[in-house]
Coordinates of C-alpha atoms in Angstrom, one line a residue:
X1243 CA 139.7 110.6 129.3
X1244 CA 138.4 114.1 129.2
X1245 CA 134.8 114.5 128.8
X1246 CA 135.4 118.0 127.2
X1247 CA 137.9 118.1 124.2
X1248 CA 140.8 120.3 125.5
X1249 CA 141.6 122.0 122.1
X1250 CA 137.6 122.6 122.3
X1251 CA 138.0 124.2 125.8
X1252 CA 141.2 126.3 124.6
X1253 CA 138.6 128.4 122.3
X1254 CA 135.6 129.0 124.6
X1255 CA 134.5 131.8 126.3
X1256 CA 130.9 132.8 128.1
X1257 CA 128.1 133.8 125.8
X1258 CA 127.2 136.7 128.3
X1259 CA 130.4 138.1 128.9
X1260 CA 133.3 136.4 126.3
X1261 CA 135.9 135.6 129.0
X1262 CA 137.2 132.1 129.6
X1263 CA 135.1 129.3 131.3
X1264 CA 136.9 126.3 133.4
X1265 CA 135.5 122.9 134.3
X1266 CA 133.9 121.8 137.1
X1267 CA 131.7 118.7 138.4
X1268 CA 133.8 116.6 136.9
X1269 CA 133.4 118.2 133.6
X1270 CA 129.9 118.3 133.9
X1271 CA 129.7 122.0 133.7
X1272 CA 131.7 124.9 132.7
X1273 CA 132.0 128.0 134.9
X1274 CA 132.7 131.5 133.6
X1275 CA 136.1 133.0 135.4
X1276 CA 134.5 136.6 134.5
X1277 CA 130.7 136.5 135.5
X1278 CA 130.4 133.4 137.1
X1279 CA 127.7 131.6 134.9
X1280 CA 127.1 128.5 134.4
X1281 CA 126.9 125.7 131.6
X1282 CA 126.0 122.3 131.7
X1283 CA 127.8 119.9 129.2
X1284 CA 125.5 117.0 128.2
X1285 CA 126.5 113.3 127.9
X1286 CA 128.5 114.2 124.5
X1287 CA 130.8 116.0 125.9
X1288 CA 129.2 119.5 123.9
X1289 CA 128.8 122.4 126.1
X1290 CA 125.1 123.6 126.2
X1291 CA 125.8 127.4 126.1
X1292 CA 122.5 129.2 125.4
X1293 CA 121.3 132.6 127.6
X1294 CA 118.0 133.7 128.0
X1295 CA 117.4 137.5 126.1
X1296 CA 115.2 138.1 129.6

């Protein structure tokens, strides 16, 4: 089973840059196809996606 819902995946993109993120780690993170940023996902399956305003 997938940790991340697919349909859930189909509609995300990167806080920093809005293009499409992808898996990886076993669906422990998602990875940005654009920027290359990175986002954990926590136990839930729910993408932490936050970016500091630094």
């Amino acid at each position: 089973m997938a940790l991340i819902d697919p349909e859930l995946l189909s509609i995300l993109a990167c806080p920093r840059c809005r293009a499409a993120v992808r898996p990886v780690d076993s669906e422990r993170s998602l990875l940005c196809a654009e920027c290359g940023a990175a986002y954990l996902v926590n136990d839930a399956g729910v993408p932490i996606m936050t970016v500091d305003d630094d």
